[in-house]
Tab-separated table of C-alpha atoms and ligand atoms in Angstrom:
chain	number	residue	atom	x	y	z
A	453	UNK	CA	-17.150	13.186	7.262
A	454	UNK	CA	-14.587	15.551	8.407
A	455	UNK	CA	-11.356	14.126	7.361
A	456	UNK	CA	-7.756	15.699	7.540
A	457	UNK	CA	-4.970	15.099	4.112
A	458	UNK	CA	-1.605	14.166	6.355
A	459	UNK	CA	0.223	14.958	3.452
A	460	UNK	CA	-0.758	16.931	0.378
A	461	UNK	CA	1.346	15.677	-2.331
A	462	UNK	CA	0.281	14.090	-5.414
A	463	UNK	CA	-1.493	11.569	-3.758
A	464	UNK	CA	-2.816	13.726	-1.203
A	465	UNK	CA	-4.158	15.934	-3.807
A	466	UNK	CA	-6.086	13.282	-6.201
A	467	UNK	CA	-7.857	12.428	-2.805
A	468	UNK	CA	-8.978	15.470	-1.896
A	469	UNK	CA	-10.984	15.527	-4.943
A	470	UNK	CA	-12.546	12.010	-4.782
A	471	UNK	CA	-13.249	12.842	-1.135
A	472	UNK	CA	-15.116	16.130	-2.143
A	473	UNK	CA	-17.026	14.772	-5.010
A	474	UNK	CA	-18.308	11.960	-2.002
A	475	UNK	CA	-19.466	14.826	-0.370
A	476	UNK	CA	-16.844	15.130	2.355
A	477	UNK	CA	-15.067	18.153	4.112
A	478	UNK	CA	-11.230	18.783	3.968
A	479	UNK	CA	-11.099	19.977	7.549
A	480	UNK	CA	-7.302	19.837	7.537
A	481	UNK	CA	-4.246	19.620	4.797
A	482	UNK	CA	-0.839	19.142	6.708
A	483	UNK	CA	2.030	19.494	4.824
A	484	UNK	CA	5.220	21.353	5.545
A	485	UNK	CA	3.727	23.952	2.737
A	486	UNK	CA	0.773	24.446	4.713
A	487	UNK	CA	-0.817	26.924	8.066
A	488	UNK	CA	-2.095	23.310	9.103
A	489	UNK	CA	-0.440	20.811	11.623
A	490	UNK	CA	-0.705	17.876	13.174
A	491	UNK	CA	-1.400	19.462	16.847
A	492	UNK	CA	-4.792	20.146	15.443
A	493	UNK	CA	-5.877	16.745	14.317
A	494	UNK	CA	-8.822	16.125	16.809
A	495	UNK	CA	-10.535	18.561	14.500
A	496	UNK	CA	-10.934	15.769	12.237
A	497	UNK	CA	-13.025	12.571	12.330
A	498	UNK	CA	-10.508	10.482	10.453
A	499	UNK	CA	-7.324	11.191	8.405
A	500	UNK	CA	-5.692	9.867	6.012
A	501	UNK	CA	-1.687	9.764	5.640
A	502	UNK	CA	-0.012	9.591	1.922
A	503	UNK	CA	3.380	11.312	3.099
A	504	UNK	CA	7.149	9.825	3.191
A	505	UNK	CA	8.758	6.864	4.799
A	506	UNK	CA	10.339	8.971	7.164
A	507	UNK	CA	7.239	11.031	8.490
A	508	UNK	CA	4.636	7.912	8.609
A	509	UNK	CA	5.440	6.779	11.924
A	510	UNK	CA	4.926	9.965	13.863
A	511	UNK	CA	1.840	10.875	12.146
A	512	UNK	CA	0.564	7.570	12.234
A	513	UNK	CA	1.647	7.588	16.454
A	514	UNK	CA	-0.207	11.330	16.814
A	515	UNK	CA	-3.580	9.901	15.373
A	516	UNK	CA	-3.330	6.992	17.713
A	517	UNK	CA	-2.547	9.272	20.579
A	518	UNK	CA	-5.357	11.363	19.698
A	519	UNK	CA	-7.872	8.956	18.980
A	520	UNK	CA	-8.323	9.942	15.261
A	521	UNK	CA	-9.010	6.768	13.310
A	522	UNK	CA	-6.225	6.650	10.739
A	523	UNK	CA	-5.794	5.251	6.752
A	524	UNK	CA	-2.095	4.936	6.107
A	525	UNK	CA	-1.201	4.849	2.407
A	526	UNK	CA	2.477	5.949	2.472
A	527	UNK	CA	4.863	2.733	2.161
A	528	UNK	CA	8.289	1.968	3.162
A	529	UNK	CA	7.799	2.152	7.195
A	530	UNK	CA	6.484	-1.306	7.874
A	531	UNK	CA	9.728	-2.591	9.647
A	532	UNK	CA	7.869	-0.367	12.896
A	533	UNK	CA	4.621	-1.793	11.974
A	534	UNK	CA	4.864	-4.005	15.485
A	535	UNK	CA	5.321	-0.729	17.217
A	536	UNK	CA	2.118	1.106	15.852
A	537	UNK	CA	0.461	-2.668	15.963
A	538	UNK	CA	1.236	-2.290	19.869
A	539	UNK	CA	-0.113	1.328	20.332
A	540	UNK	CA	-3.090	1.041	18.378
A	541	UNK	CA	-3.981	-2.089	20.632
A	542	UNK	CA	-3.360	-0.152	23.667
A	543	UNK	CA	-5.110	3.257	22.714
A	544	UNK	CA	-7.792	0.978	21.628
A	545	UNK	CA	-7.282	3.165	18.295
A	546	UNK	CA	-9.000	2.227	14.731
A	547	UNK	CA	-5.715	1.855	11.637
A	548	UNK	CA	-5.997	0.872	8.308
A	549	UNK	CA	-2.922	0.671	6.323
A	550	UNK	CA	-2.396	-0.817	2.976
A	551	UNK	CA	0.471	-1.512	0.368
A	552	UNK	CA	-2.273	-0.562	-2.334
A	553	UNK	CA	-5.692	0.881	-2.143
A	554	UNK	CA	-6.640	0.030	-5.328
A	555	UNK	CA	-9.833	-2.361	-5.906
A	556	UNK	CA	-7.616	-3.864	-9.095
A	557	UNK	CA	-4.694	-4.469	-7.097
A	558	UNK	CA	-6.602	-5.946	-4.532
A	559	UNK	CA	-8.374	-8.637	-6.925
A	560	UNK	CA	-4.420	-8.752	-8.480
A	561	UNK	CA	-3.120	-9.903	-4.812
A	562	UNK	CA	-5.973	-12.697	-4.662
A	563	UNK	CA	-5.251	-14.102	-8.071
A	564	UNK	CA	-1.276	-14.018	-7.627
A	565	UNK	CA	-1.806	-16.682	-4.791
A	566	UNK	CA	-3.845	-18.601	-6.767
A	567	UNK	CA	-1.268	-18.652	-9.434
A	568	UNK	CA	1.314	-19.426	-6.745
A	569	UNK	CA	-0.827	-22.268	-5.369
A	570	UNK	CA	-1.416	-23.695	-9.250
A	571	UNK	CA	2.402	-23.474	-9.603
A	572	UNK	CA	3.661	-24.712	-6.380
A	573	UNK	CA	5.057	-28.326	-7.958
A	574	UNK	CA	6.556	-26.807	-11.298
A	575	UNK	CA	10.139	-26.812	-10.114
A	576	UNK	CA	10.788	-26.029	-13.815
A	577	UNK	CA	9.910	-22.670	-13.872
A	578	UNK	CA	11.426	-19.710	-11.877
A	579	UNK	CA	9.557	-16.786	-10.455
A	580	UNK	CA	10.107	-12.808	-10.092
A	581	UNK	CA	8.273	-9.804	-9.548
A	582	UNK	CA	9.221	-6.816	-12.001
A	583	UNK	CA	7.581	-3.628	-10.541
A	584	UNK	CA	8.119	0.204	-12.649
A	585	UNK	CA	7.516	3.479	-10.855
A	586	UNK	CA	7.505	6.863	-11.399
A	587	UNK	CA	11.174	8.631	-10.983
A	588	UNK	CA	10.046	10.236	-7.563
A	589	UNK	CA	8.946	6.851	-6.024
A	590	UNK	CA	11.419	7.062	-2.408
A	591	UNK	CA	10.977	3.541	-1.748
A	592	UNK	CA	11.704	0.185	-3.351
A	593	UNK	CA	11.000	-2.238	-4.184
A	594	UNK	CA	7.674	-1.101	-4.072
A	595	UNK	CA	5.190	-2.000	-1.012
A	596	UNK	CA	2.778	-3.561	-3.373
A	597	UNK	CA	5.381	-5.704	-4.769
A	598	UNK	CA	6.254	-6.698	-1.315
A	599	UNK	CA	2.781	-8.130	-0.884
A	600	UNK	CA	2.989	-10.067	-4.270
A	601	UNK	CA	5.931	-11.675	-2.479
A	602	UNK	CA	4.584	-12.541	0.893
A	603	UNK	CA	1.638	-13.827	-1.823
A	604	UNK	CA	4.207	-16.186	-3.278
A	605	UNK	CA	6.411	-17.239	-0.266
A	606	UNK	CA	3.181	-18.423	1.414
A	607	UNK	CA	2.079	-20.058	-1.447
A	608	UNK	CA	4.932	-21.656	-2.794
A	609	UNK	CA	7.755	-24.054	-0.741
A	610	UNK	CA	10.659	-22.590	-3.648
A	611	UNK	CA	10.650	-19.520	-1.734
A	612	UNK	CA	11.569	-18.704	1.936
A	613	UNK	CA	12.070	-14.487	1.466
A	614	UNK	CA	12.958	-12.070	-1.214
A	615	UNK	CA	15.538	-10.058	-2.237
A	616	UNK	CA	15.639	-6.756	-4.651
A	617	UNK	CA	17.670	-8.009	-6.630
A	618	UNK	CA	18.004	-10.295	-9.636
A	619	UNK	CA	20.289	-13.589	-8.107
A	620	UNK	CA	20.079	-17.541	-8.808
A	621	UNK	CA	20.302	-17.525	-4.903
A	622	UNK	CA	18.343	-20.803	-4.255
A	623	UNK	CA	14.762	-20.218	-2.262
A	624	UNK	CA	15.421	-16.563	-3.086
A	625	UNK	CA	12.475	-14.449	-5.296
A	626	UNK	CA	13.678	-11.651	-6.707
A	627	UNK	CA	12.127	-8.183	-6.852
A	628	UNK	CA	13.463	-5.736	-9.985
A	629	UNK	CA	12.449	-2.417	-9.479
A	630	UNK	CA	12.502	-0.127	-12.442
A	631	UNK	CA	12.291	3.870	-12.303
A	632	UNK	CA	10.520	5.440	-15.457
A	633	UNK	CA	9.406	8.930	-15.890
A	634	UNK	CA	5.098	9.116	-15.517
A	635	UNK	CA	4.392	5.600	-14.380
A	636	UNK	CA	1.743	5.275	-11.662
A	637	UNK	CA	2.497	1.450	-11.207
A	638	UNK	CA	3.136	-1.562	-12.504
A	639	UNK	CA	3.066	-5.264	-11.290
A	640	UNK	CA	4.351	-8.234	-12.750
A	641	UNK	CA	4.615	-11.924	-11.883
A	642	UNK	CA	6.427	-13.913	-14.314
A	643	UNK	CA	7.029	-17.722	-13.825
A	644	UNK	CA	9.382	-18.605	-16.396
A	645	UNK	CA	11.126	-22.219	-17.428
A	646	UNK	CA	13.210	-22.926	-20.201
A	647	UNK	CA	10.340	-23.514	-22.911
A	648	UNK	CA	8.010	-20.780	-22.196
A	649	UNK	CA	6.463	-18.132	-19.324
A	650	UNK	CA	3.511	-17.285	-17.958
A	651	UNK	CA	2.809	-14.027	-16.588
A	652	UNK	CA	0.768	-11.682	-15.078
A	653	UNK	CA	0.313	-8.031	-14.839
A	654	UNK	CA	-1.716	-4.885	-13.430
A	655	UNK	CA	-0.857	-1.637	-14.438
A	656	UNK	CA	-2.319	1.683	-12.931
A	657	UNK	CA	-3.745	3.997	-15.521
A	658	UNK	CA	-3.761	6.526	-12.937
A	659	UNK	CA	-3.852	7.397	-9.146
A	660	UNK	CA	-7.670	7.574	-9.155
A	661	UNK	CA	-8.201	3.680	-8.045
A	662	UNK	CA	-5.247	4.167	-5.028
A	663	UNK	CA	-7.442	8.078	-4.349
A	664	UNK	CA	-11.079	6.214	-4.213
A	665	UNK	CA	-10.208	3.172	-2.333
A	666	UNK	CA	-8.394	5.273	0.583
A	667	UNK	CA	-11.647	7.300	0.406
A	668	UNK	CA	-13.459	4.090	0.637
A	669	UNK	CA	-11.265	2.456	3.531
A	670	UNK	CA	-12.123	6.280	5.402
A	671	UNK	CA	-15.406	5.905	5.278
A	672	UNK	CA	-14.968	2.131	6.641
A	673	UNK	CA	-12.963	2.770	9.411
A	674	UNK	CA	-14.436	6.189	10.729
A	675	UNK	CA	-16.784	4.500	13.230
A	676	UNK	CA	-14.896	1.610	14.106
A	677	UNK	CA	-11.967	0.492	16.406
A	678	UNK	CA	-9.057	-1.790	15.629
A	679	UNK	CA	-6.554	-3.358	12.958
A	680	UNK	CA	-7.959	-3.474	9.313
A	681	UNK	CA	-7.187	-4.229	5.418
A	682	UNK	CA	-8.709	-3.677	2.194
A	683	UNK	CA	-9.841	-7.240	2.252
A	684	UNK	CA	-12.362	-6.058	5.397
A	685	UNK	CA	-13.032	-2.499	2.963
A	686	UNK	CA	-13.886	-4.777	-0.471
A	687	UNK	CA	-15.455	-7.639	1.658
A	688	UNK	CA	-12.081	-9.843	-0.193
A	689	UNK	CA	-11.291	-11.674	3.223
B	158	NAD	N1	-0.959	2.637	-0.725
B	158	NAD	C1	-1.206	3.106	-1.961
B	158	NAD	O1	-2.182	2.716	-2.639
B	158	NAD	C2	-0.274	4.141	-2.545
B	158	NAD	C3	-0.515	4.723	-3.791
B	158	NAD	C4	0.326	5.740	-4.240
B	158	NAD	C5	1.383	6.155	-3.440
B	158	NAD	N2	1.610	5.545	-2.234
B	158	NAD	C6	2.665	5.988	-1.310
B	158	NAD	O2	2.172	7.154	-0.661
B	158	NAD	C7	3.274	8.020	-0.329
B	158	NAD	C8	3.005	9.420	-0.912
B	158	NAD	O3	2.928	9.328	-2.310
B	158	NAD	P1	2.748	10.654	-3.219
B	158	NAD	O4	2.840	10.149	-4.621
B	158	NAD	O5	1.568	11.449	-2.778
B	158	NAD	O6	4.088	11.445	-2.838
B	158	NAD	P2	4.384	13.012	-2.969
B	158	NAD	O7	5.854	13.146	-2.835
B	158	NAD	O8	3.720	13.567	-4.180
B	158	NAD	O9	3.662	13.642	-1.687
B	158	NAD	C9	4.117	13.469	-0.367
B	158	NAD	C10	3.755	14.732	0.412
B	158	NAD	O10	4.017	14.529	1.812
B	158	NAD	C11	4.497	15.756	2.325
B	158	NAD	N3	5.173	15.522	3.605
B	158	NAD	C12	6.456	15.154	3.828
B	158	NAD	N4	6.669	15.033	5.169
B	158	NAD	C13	5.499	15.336	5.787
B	158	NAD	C14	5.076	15.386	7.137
B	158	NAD	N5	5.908	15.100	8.145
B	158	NAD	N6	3.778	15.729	7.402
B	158	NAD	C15	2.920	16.006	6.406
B	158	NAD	N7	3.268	15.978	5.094
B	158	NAD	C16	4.535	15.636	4.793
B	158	NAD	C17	5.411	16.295	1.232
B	158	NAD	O11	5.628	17.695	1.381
B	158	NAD	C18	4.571	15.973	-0.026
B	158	NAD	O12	3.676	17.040	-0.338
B	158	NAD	C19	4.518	7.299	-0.857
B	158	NAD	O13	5.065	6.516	0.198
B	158	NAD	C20	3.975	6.383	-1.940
B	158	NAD	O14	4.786	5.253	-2.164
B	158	NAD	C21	0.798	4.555	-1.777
């Protein structure tokens, strides 16, 4: 497959490699750094964008435009995500964006609703995501932690919406985000009363799992048109 890097950052970079050892062809890297742009994406069969908050959108609205099928990994945009919803529909364009590419996090989402469903009647204990990123992390709280608490506020009548921040507010789940030198990612649900907790937790070793399932979700979407998730890419749904 022919794919463009929108983006050639850490992220961008750790794919690249996964994509080559699949046997794969960096056609394009665009990057403010780089002789490559976005004018010239029809050269590739699919793309995939790990950029900024601010830059998503545009990229996201030139693959549409051009009919490249697109994997979005870059988080922090999805207030527009009826907008690009809208245009993919009408350019009868193929989009795959995801919080988290990695299969872990993916089995972590399922089993936090499960938890939430199990815990749905214990008024006694309290819930709240903690979530730790690396320093240079633009966004928070995190957009993986913002699927943990759709997860919970589906799952579980105490909450009606979060907030990133720690509060007693009543039907509020809070988000902390934490900012630590090195850290990849880390998720945790905690459901505490006043005799004990229960908790659980993924934790990225490294950016390989987030670099192999955008790969993955590539390869998935490449030939197809229309809306998708990881749950379609890991057969989850
Ligand atoms: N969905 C996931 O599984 C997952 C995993 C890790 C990171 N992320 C997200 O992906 C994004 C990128 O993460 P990263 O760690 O690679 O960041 P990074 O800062 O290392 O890399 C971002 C790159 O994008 C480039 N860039 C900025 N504006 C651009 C534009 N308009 N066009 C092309 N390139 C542009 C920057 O120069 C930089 O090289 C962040 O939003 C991060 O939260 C998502």
């Amino acid at each position: 497959m022919k794919i463009a890097l929108i983006g050639y950052g850490k992220m961008g970079k750790e794919i690249e490699q996964l994509a080559l050892d699949r046997k794969h062809e960096i056609v394009l890297k665009i990057d403010p750094q780089s002789k490559d742009s976005i004018e010239q994406i029809e050269e590739a069969e699919v793309a995939i964008e790990f950029t900024t908050p601010d830059s998503a959108v545009s990229n996201i609205e030139s693959c549409l435009n051009h009919q490249v099928p697109i994997v979005v990994g870059t988080t922090g945009w999805y207030d527009q995500w009826n907008s690009i919803e809208q245009l993919c529909e009408a350019k009868e364009g193929s989009l795959l964006a995801a919080t988290n590419f990695s299969v872990g996090v993916n089995l972590f989402f399922a089993l936090n609703r499960q938890l939430a469903q199990i815990m749905q009647d214990q008024s006694d204990y309290s819930s709240r995501i903690d979530e730790i990123h690396h320093l240079e992390k633009l966004d928070h709280p995190s957009g993986t932690a913002i699927t943990l608490a759709e997860g919970i506020i589906e799952e579980h009548p105490d909450y009606d919406s979060w907030v990133n921040e720690d509060t007693d507010l009543k039907g509020k789940l809070n988000i902390l985000s934490h900012r630590e030198a090195g850290v990849p990612g880390t998720h945790e649900i905690t459901y505490s009363s006043s005799i004990d907790e229960i908790s659980i937790k993924h934790r990225a070793k490294n950016r390989k799992g987030f670099a192999l399932g955008a790969v993955l979700a590539a390869e998935y979407i490449a030939n197809k048109k229309g809306i998708f998730t990881m749950k379609d890419v890991l057969n989850l749904a």
